[in-house]
PDB file of C-alpha atoms in Angstrom:
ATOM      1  CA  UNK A   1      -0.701   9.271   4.036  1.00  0.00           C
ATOM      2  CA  UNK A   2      -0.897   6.313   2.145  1.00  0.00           C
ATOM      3  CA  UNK A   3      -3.652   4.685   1.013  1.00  0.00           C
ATOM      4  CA  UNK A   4      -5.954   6.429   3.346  1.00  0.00           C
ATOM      5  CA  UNK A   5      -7.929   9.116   0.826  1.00  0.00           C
ATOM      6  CA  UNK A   6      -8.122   6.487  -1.673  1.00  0.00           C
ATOM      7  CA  UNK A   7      -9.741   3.716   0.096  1.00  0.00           C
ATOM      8  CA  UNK A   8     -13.499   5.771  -0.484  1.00  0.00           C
ATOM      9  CA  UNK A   9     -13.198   5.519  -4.505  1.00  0.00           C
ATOM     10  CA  UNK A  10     -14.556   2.447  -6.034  1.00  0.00           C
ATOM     11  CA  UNK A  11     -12.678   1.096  -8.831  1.00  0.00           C
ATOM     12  CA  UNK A  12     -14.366   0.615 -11.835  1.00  0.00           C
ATOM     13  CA  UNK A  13     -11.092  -1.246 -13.467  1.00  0.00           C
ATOM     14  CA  UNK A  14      -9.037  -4.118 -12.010  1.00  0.00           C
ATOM     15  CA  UNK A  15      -5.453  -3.168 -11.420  1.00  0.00           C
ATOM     16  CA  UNK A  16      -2.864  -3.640 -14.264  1.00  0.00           C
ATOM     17  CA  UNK A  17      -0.605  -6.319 -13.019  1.00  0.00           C
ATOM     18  CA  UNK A  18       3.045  -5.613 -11.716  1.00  0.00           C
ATOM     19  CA  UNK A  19       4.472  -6.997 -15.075  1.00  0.00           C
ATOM     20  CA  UNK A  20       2.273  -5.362 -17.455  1.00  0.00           C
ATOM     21  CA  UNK A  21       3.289  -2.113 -15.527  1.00  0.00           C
ATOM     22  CA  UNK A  22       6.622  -2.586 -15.900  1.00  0.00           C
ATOM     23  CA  UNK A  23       7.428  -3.439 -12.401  1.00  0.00           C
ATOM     24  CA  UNK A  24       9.052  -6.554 -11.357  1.00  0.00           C
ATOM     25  CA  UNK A  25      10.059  -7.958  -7.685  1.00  0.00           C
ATOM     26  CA  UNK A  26      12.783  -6.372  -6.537  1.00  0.00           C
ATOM     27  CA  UNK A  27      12.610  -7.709  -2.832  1.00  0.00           C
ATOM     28  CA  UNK A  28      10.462 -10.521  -0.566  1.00  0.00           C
ATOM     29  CA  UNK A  29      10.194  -9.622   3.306  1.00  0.00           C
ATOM     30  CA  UNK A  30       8.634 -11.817   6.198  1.00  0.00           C
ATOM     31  CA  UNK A  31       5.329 -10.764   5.208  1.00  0.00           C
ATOM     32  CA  UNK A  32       5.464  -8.603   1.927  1.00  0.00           C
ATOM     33  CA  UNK A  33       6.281  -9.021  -1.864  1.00  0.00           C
ATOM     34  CA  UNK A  34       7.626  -5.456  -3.103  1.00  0.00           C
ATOM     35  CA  UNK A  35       7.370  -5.044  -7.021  1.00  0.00           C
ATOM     36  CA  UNK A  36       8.663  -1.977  -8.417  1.00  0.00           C
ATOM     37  CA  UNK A  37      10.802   0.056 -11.142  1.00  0.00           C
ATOM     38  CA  UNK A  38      14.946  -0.299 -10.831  1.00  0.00           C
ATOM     39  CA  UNK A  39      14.741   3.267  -9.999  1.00  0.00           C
ATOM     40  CA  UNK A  40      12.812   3.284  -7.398  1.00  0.00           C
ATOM     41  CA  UNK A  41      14.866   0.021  -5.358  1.00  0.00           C
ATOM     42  CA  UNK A  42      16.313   2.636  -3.288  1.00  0.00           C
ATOM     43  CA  UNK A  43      13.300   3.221  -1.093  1.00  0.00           C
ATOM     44  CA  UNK A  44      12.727  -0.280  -0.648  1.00  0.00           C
ATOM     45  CA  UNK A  45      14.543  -0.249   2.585  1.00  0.00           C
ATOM     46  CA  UNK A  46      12.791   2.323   4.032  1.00  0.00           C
ATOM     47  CA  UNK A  47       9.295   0.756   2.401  1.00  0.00           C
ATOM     48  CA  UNK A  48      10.177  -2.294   4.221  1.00  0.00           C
ATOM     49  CA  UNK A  49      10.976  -1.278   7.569  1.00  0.00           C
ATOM     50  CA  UNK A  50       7.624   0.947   7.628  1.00  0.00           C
ATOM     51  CA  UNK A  51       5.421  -1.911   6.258  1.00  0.00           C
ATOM     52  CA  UNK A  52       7.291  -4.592   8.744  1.00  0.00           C
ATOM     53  CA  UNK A  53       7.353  -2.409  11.588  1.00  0.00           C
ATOM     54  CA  UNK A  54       3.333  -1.925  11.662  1.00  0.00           C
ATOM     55  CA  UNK A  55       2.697  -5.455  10.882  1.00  0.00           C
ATOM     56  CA  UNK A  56       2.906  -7.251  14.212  1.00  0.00           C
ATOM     57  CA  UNK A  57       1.308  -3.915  15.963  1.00  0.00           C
ATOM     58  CA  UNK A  58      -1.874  -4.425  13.368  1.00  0.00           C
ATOM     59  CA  UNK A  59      -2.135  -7.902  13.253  1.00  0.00           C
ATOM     60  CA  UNK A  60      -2.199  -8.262  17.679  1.00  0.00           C
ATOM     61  CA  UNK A  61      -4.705  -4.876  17.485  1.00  0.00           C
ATOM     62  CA  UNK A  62      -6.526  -6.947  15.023  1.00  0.00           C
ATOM     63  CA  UNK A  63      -5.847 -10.450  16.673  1.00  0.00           C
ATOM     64  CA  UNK A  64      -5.870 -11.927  13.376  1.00  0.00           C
ATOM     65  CA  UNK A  65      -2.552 -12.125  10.720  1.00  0.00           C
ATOM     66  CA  UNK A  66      -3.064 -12.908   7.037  1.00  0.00           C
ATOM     67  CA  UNK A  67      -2.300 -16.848   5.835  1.00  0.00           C
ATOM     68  CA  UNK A  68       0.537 -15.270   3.174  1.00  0.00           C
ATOM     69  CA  UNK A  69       2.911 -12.637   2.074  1.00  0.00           C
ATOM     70  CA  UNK A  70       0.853  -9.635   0.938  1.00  0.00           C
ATOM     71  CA  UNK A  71       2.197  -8.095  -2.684  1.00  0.00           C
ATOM     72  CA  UNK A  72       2.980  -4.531  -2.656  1.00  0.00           C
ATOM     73  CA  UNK A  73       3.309  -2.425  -6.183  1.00  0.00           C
ATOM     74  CA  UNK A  74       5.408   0.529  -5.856  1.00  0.00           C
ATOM     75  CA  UNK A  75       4.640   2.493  -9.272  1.00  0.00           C
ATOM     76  CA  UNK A  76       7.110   5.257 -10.332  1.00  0.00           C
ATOM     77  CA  UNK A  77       4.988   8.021 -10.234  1.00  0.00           C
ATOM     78  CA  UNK A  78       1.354   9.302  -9.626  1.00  0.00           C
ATOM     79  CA  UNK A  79       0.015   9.271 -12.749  1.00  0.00           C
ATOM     80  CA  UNK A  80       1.956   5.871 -13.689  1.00  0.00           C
ATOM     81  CA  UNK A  81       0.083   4.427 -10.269  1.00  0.00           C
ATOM     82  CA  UNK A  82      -3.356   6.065 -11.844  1.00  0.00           C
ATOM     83  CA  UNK A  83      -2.771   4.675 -15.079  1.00  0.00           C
ATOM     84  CA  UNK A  84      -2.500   0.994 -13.448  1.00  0.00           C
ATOM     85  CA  UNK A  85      -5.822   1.529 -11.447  1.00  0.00           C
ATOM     86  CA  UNK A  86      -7.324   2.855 -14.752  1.00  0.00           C
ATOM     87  CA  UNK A  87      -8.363   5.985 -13.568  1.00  0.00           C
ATOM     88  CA  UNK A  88      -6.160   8.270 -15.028  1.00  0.00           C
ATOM     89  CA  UNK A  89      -7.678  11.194 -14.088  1.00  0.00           C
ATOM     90  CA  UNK A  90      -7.564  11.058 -10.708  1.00  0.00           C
ATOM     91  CA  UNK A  91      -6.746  13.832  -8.263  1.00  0.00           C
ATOM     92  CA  UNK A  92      -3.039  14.034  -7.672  1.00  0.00           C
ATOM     93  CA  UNK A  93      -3.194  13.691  -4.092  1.00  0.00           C
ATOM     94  CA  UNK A  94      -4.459  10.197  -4.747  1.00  0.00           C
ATOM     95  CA  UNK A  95      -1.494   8.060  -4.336  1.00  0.00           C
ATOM     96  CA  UNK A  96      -2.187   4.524  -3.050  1.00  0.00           C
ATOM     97  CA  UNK A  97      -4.938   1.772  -2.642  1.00  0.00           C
ATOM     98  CA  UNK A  98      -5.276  -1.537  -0.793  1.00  0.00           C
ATOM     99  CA  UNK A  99      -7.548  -4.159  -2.486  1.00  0.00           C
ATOM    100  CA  UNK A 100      -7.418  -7.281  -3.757  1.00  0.00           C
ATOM    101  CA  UNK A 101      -5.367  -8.557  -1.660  1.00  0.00           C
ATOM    102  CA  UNK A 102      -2.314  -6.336  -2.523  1.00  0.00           C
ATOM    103  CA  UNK A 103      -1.219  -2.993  -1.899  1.00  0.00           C
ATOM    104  CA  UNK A 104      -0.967  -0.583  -4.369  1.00  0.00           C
ATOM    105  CA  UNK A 105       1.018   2.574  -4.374  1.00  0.00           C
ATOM    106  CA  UNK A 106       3.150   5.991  -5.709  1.00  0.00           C
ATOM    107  CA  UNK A 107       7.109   5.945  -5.089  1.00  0.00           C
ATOM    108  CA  UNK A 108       8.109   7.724  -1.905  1.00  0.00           C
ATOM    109  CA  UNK A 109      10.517   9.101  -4.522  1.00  0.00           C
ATOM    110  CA  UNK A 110       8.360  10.621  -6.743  1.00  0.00           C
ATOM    111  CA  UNK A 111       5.369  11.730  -4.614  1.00  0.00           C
ATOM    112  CA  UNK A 112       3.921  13.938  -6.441  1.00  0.00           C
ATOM    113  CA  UNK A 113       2.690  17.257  -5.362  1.00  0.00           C
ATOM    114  CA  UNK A 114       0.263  16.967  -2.337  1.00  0.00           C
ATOM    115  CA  UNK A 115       2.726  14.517  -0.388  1.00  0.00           C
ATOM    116  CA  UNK A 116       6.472  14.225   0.539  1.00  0.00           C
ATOM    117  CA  UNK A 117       8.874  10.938   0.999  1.00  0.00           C
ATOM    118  CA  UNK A 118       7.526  10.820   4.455  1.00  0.00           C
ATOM    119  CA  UNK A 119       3.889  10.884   3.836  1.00  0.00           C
ATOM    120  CA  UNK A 120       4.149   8.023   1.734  1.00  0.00           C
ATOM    121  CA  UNK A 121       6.574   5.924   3.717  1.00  0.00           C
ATOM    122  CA  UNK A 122       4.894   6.567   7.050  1.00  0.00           C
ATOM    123  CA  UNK A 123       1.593   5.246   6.064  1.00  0.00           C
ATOM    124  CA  UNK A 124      -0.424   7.941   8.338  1.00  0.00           C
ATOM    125  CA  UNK A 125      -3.736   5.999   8.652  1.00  0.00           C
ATOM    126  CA  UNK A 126      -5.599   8.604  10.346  1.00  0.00           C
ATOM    127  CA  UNK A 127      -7.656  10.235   7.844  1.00  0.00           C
ATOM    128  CA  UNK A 128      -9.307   6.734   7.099  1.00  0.00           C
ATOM    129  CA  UNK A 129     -12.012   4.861   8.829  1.00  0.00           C
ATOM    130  CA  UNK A 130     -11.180   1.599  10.249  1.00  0.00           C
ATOM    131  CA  UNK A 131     -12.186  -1.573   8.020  1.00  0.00           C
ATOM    132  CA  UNK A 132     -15.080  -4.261   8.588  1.00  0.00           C
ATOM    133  CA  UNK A 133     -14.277  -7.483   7.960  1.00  0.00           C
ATOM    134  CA  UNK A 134     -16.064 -10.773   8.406  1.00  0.00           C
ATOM    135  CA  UNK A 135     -14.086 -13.218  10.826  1.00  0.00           C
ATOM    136  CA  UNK A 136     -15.264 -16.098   8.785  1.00  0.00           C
ATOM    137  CA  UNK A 137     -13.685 -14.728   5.413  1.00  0.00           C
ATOM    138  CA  UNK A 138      -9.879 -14.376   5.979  1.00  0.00           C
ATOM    139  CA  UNK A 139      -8.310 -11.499   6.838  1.00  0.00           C
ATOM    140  CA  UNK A 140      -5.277  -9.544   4.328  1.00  0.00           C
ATOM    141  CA  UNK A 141      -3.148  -7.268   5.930  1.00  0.00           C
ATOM    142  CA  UNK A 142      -3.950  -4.629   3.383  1.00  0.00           C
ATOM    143  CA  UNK A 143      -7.480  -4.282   4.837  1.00  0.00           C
ATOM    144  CA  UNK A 144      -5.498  -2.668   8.196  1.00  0.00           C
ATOM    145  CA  UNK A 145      -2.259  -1.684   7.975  1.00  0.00           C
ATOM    146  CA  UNK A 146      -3.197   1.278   6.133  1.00  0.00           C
ATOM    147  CA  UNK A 147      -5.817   2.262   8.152  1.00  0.00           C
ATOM    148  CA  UNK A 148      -4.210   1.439  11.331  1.00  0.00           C
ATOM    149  CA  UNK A 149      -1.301   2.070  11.189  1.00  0.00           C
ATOM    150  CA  UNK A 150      -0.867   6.101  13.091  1.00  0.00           C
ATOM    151  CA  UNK A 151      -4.498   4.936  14.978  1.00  0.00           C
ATOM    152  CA  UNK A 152      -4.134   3.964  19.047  1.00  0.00           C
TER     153      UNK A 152
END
C-alpha cells in the first residue's frame, strides 16, 4: 500500500530534495525518474516494472497522460522518508506520498513494520479515494497511479 494512507495528511513542510537526502538517480524509465540510496538499486527493477506496468492502465482509465517523466524518491527507510517530508514523527505505517509532482516513498527493502516488500512494490490503491483534478490544469501521474492502481 503505497502512498494510499498518506495522501489524507497535509504537509506542513516541502519535501527535502533527492540530493539533500542523499539520494541520487540511479535509473530513468519511459515515464519515471527513480532517485535513491546505492543500497537500495536492487529494487529498482521490481519498482520499475510495478510503476510502468500501471501507467498505460491509469493514464487510458484516466484518458489523460502527464506532459513528462514523473520523479520518484525511494528513501532508505521510514523514518529517513519522514525526515524528508519533515514530519518526523509520523506513524510508521506511513510510508509514501504523491505531491508535487513527484512521488515520494520508503524502500521496498526496508519497509518498516506495518508493510512487507510487496505492499510497497504493489502500490495497492484501494484504501484511497480517487483524485479530483481540473482538466484545464495538467494532469501528473502521481495524482492516479497510486490511487488507481488495484481499483477496476
Amino acid at each position: 500500500m503505497i502512498l494510499a494512507s498518506t495522501l489524507l495528511l497535509p504537509a506542513a513542510v516541502a519535501p527535502a530534495s533527492a540530493a539533500s537526502s542523499g539520494l541520487k538517480q540511479q535509473r530513468e524509465t519511459e515515464h519515471f525518474v527513480f532517485y535513491c540510496s546505492d543500497g537500495d538499486v536492487e529494487a529498482l527493477d521490481d519498482l520499475e516494472e510495478s510503476f510502468e506496468g500501471y501507467y498505460d492502465r491509469v493514464t487510458t482509465d484516466l484518458g489523460r497522460a502527464p506532459s513528462g517523466k514523473t520523479t520518484v524518491n525511494v528513501y532508505p527507510s521510514v523514518q529517513a522518508f519522514h525526515n524528508a517530508m519533515g514530519r518526523p514523527n509520523d506513524p510508521d505505517w506511513s510510508v509514501g506520498e504523491a505531491k508535487n509532482g513527484r512521488v515520494y516513498m520508503t524502500s521496498p527493502l526496508n519497509p518498516g513494520s506495518h508493510h512487507d516488500y510487496g505492499s510497497i512494490i504493489q502500490m495497492d490503491g484501494t484504501k484511497s479515494t480517487p483524485p479530483t483534478f481540473t482538466p484545464n490544469k495538467e494532469f501528473t501521474i502521481q495524482q492516479s497511479i497510486v490511487t488507481f492502481a488495484r481499483m477496476g
